[in-house]
PDB file of C-alpha atoms in Angstrom:
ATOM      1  CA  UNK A  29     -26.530  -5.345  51.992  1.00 47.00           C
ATOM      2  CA  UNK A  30     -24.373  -2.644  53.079  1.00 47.00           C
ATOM      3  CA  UNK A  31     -21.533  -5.268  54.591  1.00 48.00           C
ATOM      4  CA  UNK A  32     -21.605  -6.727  51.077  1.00 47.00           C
ATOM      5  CA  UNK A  33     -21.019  -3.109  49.373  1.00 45.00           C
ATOM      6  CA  UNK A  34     -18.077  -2.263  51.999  1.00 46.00           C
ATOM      7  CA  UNK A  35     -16.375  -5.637  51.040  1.00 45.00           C
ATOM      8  CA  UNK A  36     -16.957  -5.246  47.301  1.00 43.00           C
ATOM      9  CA  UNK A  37     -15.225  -1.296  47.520  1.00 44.00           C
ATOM     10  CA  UNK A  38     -12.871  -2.622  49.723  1.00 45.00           C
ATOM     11  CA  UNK A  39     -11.872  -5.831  47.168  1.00 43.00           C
ATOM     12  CA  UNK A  40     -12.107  -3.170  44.038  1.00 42.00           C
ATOM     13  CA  UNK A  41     -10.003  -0.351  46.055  1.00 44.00           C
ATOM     14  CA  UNK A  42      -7.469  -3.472  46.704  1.00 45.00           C
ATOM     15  CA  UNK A  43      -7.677  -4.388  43.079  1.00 45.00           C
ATOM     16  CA  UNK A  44      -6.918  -1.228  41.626  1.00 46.00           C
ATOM     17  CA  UNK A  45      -3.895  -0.941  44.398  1.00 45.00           C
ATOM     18  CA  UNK A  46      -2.635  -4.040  43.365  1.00 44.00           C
ATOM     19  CA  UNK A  47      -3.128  -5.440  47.041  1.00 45.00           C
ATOM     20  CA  UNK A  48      -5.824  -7.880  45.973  1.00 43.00           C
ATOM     21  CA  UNK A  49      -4.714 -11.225  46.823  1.00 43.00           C
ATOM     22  CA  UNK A  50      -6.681 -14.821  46.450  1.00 44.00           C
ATOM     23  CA  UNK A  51      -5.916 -17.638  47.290  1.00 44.00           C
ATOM     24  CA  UNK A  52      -4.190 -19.764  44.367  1.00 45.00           C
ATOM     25  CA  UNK A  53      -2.692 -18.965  40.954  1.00 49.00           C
ATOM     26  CA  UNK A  54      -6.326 -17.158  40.561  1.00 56.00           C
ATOM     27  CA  UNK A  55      -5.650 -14.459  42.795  1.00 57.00           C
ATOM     28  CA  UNK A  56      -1.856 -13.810  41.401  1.00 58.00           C
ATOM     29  CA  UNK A  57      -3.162 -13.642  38.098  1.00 60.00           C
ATOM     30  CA  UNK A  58      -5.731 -10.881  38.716  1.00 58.00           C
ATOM     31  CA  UNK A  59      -2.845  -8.650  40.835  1.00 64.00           C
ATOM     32  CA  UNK A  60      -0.795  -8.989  37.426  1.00 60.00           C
ATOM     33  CA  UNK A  61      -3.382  -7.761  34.967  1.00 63.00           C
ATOM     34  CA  UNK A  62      -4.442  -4.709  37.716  1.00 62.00           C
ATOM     35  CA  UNK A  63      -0.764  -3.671  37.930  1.00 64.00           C
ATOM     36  CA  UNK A  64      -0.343  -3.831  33.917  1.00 62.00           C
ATOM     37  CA  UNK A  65      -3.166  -1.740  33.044  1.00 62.00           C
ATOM     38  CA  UNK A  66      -2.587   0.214  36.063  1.00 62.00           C
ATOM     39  CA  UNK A  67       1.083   1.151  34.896  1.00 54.00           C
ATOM     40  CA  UNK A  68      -0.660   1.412  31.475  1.00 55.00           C
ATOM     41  CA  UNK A  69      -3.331   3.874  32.335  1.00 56.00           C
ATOM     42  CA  UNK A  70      -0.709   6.331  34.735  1.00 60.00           C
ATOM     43  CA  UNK A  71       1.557   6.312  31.567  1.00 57.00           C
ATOM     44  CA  UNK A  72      -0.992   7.599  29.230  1.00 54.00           C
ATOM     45  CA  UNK A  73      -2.076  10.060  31.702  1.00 56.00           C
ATOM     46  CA  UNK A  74       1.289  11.380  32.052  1.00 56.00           C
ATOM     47  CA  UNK A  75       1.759  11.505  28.460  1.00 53.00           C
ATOM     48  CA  UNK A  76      -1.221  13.377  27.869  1.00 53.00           C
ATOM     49  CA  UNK A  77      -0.717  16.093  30.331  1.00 51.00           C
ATOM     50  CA  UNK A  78       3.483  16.540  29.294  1.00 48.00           C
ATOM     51  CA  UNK A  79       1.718  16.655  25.850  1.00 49.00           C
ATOM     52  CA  UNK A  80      -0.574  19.404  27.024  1.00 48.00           C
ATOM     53  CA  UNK A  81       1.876  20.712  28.208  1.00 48.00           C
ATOM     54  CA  UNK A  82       4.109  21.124  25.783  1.00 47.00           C
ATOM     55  CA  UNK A  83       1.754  22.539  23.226  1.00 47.00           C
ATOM     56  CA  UNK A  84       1.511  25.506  25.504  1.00 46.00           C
ATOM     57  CA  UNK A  85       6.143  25.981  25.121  1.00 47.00           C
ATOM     58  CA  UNK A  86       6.040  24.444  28.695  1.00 47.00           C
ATOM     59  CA  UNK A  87       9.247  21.838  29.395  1.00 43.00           C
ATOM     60  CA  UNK A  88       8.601  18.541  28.994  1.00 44.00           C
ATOM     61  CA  UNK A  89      12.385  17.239  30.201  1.00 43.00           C
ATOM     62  CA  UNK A  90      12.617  13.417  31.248  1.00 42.00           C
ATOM     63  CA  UNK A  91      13.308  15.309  34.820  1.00 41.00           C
ATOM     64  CA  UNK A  92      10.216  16.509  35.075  1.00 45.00           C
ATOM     65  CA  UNK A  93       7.974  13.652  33.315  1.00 45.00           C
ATOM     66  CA  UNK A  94       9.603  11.311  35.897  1.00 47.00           C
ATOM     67  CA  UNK A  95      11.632   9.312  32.963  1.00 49.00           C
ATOM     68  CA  UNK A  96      12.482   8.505  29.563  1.00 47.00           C
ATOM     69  CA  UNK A  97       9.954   6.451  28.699  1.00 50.00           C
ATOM     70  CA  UNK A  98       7.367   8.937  29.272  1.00 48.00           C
ATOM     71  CA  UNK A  99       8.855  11.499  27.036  1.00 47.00           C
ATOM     72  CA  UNK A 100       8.668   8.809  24.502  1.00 50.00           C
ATOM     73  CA  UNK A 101       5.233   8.311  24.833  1.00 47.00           C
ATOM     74  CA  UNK A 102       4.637  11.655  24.234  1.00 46.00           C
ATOM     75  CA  UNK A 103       6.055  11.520  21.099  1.00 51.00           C
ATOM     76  CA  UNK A 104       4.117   8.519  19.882  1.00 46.00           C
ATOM     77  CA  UNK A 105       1.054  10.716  21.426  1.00 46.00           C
ATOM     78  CA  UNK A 106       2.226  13.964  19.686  1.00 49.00           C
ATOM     79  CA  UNK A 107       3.038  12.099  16.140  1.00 49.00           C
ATOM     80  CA  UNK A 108      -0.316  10.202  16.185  1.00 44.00           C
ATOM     81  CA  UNK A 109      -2.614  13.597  16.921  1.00 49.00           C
ATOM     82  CA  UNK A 110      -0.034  15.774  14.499  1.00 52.00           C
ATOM     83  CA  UNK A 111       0.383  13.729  11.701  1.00 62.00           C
ATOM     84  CA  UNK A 112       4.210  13.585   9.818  1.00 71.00           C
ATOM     85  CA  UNK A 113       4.712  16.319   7.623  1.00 74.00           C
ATOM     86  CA  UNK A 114       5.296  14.198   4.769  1.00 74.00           C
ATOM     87  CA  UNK A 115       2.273  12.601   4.655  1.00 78.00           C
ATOM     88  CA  UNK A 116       0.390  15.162   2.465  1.00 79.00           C
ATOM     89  CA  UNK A 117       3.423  14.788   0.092  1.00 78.00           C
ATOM     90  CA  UNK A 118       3.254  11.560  -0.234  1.00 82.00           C
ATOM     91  CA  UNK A 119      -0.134  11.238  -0.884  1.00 80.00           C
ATOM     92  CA  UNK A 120       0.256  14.090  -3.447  1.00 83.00           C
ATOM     93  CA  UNK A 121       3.203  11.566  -5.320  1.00 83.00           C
ATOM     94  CA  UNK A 122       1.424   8.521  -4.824  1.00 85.00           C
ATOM     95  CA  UNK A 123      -2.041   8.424  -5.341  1.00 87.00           C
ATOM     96  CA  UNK A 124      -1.620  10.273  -9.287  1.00 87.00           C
ATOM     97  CA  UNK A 125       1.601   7.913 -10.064  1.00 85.00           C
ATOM     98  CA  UNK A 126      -1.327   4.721  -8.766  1.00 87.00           C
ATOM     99  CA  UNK A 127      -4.028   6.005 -11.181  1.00 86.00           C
ATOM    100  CA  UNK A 128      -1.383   6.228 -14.097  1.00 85.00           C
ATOM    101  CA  UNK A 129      -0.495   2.634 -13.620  1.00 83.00           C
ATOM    102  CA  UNK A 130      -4.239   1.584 -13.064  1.00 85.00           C
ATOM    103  CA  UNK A 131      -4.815   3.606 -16.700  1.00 84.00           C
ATOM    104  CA  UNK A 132      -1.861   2.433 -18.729  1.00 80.00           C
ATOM    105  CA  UNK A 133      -3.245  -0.818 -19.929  1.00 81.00           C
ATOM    106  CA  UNK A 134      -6.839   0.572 -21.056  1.00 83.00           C
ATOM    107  CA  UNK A 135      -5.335   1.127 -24.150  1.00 85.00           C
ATOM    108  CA  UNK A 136      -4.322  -2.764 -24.980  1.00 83.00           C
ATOM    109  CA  UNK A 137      -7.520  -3.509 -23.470  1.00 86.00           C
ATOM    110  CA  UNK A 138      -9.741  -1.077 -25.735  1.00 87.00           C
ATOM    111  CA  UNK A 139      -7.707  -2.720 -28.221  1.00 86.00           C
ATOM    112  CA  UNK A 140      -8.298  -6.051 -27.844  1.00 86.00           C
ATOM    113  CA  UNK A 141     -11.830  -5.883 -27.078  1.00 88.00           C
ATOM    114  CA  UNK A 142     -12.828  -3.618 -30.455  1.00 91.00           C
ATOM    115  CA  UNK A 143     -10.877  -5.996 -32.700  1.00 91.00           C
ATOM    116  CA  UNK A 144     -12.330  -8.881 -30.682  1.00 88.00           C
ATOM    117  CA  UNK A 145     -15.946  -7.795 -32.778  1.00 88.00           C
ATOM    118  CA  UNK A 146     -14.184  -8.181 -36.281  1.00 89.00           C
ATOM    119  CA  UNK A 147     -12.645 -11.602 -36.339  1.00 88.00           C
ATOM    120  CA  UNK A 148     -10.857 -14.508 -34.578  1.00 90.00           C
ATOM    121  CA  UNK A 149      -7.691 -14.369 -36.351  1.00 91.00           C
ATOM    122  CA  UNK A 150      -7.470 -10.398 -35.824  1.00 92.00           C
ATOM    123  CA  UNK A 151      -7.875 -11.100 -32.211  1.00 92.00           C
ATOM    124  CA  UNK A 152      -5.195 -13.843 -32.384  1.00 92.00           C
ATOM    125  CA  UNK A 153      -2.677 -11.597 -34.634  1.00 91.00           C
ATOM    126  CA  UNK A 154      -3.568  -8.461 -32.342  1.00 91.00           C
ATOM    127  CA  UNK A 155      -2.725  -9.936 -28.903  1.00 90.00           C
ATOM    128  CA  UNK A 156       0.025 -11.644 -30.169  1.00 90.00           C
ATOM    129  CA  UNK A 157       1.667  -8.363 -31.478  1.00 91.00           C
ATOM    130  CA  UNK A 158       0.755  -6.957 -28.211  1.00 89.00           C
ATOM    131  CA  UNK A 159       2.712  -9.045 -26.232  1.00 89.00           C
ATOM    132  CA  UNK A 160       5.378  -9.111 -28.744  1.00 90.00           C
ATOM    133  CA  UNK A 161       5.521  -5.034 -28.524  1.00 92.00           C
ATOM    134  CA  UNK A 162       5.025  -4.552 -24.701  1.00 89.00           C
ATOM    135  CA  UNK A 163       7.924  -7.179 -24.316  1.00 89.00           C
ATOM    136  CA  UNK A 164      10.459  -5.794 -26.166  1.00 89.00           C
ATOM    137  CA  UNK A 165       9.364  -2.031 -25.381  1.00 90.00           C
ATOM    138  CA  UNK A 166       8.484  -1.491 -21.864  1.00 87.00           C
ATOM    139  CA  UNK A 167       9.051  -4.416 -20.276  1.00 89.00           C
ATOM    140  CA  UNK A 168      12.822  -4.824 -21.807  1.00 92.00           C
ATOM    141  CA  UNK A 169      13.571  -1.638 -21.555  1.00 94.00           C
ATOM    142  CA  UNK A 170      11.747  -0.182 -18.447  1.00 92.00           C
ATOM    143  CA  UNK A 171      14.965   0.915 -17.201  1.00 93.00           C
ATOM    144  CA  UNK A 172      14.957   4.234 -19.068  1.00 94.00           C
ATOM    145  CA  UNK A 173      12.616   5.346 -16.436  1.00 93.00           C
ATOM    146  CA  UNK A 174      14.075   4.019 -13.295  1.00 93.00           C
ATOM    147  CA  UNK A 175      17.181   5.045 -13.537  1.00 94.00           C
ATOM    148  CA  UNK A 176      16.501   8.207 -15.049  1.00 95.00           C
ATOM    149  CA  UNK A 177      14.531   8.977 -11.309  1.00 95.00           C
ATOM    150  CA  UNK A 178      17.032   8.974  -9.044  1.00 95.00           C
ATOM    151  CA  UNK A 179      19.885  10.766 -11.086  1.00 95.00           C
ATOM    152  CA  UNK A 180      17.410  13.649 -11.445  1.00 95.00           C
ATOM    153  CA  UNK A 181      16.110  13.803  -8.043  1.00 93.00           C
ATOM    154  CA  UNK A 182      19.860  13.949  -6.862  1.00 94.00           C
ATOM    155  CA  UNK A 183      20.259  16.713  -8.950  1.00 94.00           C
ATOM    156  CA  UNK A 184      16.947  18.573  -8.529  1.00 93.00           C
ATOM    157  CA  UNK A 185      18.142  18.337  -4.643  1.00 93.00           C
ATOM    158  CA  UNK A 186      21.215  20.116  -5.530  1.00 93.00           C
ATOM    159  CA  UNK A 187      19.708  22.918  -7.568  1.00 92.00           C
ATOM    160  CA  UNK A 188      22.358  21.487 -10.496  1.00 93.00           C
ATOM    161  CA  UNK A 189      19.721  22.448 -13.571  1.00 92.00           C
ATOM    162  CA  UNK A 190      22.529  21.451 -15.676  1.00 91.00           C
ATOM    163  CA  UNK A 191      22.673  18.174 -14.531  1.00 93.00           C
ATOM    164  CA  UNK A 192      18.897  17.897 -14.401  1.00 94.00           C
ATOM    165  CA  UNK A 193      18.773  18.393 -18.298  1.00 93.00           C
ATOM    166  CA  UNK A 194      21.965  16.666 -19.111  1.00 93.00           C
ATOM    167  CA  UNK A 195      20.557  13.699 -17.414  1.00 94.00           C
ATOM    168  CA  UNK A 196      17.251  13.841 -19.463  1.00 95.00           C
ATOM    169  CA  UNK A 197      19.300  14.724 -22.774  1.00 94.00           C
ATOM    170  CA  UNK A 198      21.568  11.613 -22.444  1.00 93.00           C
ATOM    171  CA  UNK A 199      18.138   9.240 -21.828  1.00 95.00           C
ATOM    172  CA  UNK A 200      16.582  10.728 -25.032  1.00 95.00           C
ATOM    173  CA  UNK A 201      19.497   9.906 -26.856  1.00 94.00           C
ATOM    174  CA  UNK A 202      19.697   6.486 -25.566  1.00 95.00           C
ATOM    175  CA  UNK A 203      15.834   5.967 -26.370  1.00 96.00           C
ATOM    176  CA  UNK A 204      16.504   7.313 -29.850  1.00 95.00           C
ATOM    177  CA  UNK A 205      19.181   4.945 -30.323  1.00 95.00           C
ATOM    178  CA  UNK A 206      17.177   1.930 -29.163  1.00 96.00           C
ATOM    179  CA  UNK A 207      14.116   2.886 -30.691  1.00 96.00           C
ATOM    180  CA  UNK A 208      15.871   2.913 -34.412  1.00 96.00           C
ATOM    181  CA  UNK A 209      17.857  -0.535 -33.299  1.00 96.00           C
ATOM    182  CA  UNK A 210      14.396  -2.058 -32.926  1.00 95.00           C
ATOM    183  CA  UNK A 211      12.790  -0.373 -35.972  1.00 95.00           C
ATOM    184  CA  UNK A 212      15.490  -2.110 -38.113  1.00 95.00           C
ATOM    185  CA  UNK A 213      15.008  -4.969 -36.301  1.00 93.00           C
ATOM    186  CA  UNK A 214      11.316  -5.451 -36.833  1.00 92.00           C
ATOM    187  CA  UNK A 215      11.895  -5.255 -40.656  1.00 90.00           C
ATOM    188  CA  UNK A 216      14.287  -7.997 -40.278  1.00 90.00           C
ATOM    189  CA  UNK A 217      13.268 -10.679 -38.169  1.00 87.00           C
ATOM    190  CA  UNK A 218       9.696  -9.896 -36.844  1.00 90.00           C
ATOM    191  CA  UNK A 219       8.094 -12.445 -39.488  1.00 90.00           C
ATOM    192  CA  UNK A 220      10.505 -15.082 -38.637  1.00 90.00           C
ATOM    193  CA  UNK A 221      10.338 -14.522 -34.844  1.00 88.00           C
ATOM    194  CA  UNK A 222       6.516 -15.220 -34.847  1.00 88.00           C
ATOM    195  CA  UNK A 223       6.594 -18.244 -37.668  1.00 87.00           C
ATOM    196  CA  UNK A 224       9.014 -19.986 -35.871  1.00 87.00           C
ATOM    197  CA  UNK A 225       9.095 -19.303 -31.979  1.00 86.00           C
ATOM    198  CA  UNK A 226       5.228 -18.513 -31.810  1.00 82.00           C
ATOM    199  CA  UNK A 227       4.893 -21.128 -34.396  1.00 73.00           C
ATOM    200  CA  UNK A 228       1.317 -19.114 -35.415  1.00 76.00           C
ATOM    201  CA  UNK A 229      -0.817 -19.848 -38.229  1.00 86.00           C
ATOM    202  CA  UNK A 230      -0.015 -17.517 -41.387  1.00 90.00           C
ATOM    203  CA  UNK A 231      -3.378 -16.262 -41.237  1.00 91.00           C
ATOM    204  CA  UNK A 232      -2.488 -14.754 -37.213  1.00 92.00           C
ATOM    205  CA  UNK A 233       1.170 -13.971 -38.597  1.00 92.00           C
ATOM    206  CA  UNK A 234      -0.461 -11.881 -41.008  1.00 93.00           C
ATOM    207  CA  UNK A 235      -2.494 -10.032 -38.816  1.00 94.00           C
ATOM    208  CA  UNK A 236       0.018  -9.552 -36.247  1.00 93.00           C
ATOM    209  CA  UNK A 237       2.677  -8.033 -38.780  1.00 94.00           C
ATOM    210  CA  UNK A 238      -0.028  -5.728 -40.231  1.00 94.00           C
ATOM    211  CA  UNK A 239       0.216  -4.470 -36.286  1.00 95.00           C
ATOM    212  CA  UNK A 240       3.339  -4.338 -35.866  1.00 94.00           C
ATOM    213  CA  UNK A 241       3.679  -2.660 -39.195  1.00 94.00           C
ATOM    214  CA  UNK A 242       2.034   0.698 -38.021  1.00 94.00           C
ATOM    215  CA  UNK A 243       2.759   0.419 -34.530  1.00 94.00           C
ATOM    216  CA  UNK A 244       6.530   0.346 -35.014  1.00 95.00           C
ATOM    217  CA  UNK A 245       6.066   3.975 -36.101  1.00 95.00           C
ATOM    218  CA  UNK A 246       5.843   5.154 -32.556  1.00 95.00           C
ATOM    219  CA  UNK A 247       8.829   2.951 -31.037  1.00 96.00           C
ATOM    220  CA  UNK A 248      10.573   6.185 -30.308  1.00 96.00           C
ATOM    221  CA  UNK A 249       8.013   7.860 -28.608  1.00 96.00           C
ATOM    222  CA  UNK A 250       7.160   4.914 -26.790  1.00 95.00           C
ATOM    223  CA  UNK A 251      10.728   4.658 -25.867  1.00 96.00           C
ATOM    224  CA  UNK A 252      11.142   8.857 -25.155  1.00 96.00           C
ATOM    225  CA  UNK A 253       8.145   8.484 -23.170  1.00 95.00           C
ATOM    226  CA  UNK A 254       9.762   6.100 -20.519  1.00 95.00           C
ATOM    227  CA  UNK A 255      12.541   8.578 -19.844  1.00 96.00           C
ATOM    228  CA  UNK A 256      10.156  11.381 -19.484  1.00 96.00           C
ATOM    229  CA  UNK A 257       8.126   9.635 -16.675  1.00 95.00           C
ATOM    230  CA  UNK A 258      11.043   8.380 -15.231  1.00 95.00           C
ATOM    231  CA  UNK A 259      12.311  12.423 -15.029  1.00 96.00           C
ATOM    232  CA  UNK A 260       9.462  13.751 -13.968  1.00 95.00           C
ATOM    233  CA  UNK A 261       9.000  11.231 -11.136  1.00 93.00           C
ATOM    234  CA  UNK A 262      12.667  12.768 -10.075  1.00 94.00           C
ATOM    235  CA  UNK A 263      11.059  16.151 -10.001  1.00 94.00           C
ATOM    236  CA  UNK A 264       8.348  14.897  -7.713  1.00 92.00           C
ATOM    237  CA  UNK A 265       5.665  15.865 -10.853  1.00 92.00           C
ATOM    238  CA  UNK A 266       3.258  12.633 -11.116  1.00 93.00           C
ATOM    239  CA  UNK A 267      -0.145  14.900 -11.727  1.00 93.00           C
ATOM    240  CA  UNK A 268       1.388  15.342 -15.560  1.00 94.00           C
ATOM    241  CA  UNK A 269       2.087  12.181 -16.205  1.00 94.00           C
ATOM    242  CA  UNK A 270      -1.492  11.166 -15.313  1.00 94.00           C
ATOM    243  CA  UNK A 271      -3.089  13.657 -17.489  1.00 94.00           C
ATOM    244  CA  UNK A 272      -0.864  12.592 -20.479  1.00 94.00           C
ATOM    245  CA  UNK A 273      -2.151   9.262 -19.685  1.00 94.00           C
ATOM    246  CA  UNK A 274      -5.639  10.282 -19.720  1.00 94.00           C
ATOM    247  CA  UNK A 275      -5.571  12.261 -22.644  1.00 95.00           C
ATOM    248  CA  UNK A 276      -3.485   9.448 -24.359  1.00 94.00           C
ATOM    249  CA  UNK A 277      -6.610   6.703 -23.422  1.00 93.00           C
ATOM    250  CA  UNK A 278      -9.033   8.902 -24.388  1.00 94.00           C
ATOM    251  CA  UNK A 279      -7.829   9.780 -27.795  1.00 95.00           C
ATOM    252  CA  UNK A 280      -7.087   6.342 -28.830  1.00 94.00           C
ATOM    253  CA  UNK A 281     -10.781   4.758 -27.696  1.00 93.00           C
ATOM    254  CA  UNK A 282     -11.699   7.638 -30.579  1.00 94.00           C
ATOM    255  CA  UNK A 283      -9.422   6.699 -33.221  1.00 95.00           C
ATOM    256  CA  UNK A 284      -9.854   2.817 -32.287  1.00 93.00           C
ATOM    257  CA  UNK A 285     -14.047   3.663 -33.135  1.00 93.00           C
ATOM    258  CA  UNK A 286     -13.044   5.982 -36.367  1.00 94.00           C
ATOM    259  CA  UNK A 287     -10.398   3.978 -38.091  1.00 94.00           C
ATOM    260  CA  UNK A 288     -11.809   0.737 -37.513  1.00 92.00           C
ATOM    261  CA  UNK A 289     -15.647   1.293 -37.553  1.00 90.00           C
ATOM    262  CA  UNK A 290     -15.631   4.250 -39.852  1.00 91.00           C
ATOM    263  CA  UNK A 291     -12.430   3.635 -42.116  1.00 93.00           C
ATOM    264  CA  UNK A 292     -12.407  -0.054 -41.591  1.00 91.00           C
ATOM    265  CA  UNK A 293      -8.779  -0.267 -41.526  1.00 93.00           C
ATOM    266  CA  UNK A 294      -9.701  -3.378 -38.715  1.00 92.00           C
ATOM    267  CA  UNK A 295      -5.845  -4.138 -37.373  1.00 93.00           C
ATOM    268  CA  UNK A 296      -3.893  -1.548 -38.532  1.00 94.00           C
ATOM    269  CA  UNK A 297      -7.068   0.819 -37.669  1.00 94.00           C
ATOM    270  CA  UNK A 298      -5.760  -0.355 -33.940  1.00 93.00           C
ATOM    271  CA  UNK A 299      -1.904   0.183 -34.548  1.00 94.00           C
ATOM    272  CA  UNK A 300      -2.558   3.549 -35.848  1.00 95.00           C
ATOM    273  CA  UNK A 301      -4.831   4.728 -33.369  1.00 95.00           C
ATOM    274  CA  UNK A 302      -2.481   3.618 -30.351  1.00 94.00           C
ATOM    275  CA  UNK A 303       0.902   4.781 -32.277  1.00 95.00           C
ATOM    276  CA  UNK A 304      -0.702   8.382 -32.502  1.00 96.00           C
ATOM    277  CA  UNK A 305      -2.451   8.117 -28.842  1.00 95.00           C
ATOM    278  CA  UNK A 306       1.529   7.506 -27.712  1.00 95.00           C
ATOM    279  CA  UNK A 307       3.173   9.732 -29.774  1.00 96.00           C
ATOM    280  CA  UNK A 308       0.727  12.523 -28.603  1.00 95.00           C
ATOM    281  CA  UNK A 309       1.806  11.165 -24.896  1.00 95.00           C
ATOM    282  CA  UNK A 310       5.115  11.669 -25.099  1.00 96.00           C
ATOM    283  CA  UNK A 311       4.784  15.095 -26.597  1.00 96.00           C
ATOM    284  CA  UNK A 312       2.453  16.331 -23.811  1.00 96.00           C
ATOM    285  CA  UNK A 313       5.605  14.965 -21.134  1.00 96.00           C
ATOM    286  CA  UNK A 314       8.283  16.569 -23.502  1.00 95.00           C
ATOM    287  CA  UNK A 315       6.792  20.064 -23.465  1.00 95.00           C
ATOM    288  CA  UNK A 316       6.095  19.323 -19.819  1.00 95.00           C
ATOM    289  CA  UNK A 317       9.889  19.386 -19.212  1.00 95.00           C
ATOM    290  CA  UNK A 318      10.577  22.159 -21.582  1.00 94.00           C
ATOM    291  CA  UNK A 319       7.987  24.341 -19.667  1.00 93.00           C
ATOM    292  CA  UNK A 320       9.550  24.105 -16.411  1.00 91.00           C
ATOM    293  CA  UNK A 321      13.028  24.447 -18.055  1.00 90.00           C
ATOM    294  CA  UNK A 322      14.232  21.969 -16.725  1.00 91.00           C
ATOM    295  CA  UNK A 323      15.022  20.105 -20.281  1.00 90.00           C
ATOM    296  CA  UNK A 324      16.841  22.347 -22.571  1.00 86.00           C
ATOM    297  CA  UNK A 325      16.319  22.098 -26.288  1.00 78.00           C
ATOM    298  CA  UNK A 326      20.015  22.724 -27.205  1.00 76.00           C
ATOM    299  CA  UNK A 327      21.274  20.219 -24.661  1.00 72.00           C
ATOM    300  CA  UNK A 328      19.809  17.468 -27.394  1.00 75.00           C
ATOM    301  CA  UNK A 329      22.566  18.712 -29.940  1.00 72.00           C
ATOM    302  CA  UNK A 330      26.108  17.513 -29.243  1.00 64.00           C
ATOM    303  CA  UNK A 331      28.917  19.297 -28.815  1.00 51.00           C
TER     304      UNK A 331
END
């Protein structure tokens, strides 16, 4: 028994030296893997102490640590236990900008499944104008919020308020323009757009221009809107832009039960509900701005 233990310390003292040698590929294998994690094991043991170390302000030089590659590891070691300062940031930006994007569509969807308890046809008409307005709103012209970001980030990092509010100025008036482009455009061609490339029955036509007919009322808020979120993303302010969104879905699963339960205004109970939900949206992000002075009232006027 106690020949067997001496020859099993001695083979595991061996091992652990890297001295352990079989006969065979066996044996050259095993002297690999016990000089890997051997290697393995001293450098995280290093790391840790030069670590230690230099919590307490002692030198942790690459002449002292006994190379390079150990005062690397105890930077991996030191970021991993410390965290990056940014992380709290970005989890501050991120995680209200998510739940904004996770909200937005409740209010189609509230939308579509009230009037989806009325009819067929005002289901039909409803979606249709849905897609028709979130296609040539947000989706065409999403671009009033992303480049509206990094222009006033630049200038927020520069502490250049001027620019900051001549940046947001310039998308309001290019959201006012588009936004009364499409108004006269709805008037003109809306009918004929869904008779012809839909190629809808008139009783969904109908329907779908009695939408469109009350929601086209809020194309400029809608519009306004997208360069408010896209400034306040530049100011590294996502929190208001979820409330707004809130408030906005909240008020309009009201107004969606009042005006189309209680008034019975069915389709355009929908419209009316969501124009006013928006337009109350965009106000909210608006005075947002104006609070933090960062948008200046007179800056809308021209020179």
């Amino acid at each position: 028994g106690g020949g067997r233990g001496t020859t099993a310390s001695r083979s595991w003292s061996g091992r652990r030296g890297g001295r352990w040698r079989r006969g065979g590929g066996t044996g050259l294998e095993l002297q690999g893997r016990a000089r890997r994690r051997d290697v393995h094991y001293q450098t995280w043991a290093n790391a840790s102490a030069l670590g230690s170390r230099g919590d307490r302000g002692e030198s942790t030089s690459a002449s002292r640590s006994g190379g390079p590659d150990e005062v690397e590891a105890v930077g991996v070691a030191s970021t991993w236990r410390a965290g990056s300062p940014y992380d709290s940031e970005i989890f501050t930006l991120a995680l209200p900008a998510l739940f904004s994007v996770l909200i937005d569509p409740l209010m189609s969807i509230v939308d579509t499944a009230i009037i989806g308890r009325i009819g067929v046809n005002e289901l039909a008409g409803t979606g249709l104008a849905g897609l028709l307005w979130a296609s040539f709103t947000v989706a065409l012209f999403s671009f009033l919020a992303t480049a509206v970001t990094p222009l006033v980030s630049g200038a927020n990092a520069r502490k250049d308020a001027d620019s900051v509010s001549r940046t947001i100025c310039v998308g309001l008036w290019l959201a006012l323009s588009i936004g009364t482009a499409l108004f006269a455009l709805k008037f003109a061609g809306a009918r004929w757009f869904l008779e012809n490339v839909f190629t809808s029955s008139p009783e969904v036509v109908g329907n779908a221009m009695r939408y469109l007919d009350c929601r086209i009322f809020s194309v400029h808020a809608t519009l306004a809107q997208l360069v408010c979120i896209g400034a306040l993303r530049g100011l590294k302010d996502t929190r208001t832009i979820l409330w707004a969104t809130v408030a906005a879905n909240a008020l309009n699963c009201v107004l969606d039960c009042l005006f189309i339960f209680g008034f019975g205004w069915g389709v355009a109970g929908a419209a009316t509900s969501s124009a006013i939900s928006t337009t109350l949206s965009c106000g909210l992000l608006l005075s947002a701005l104006v609070r933090r002075g960062v948008l200046r009232p007179g800056g809308l006027v021209p020179p």
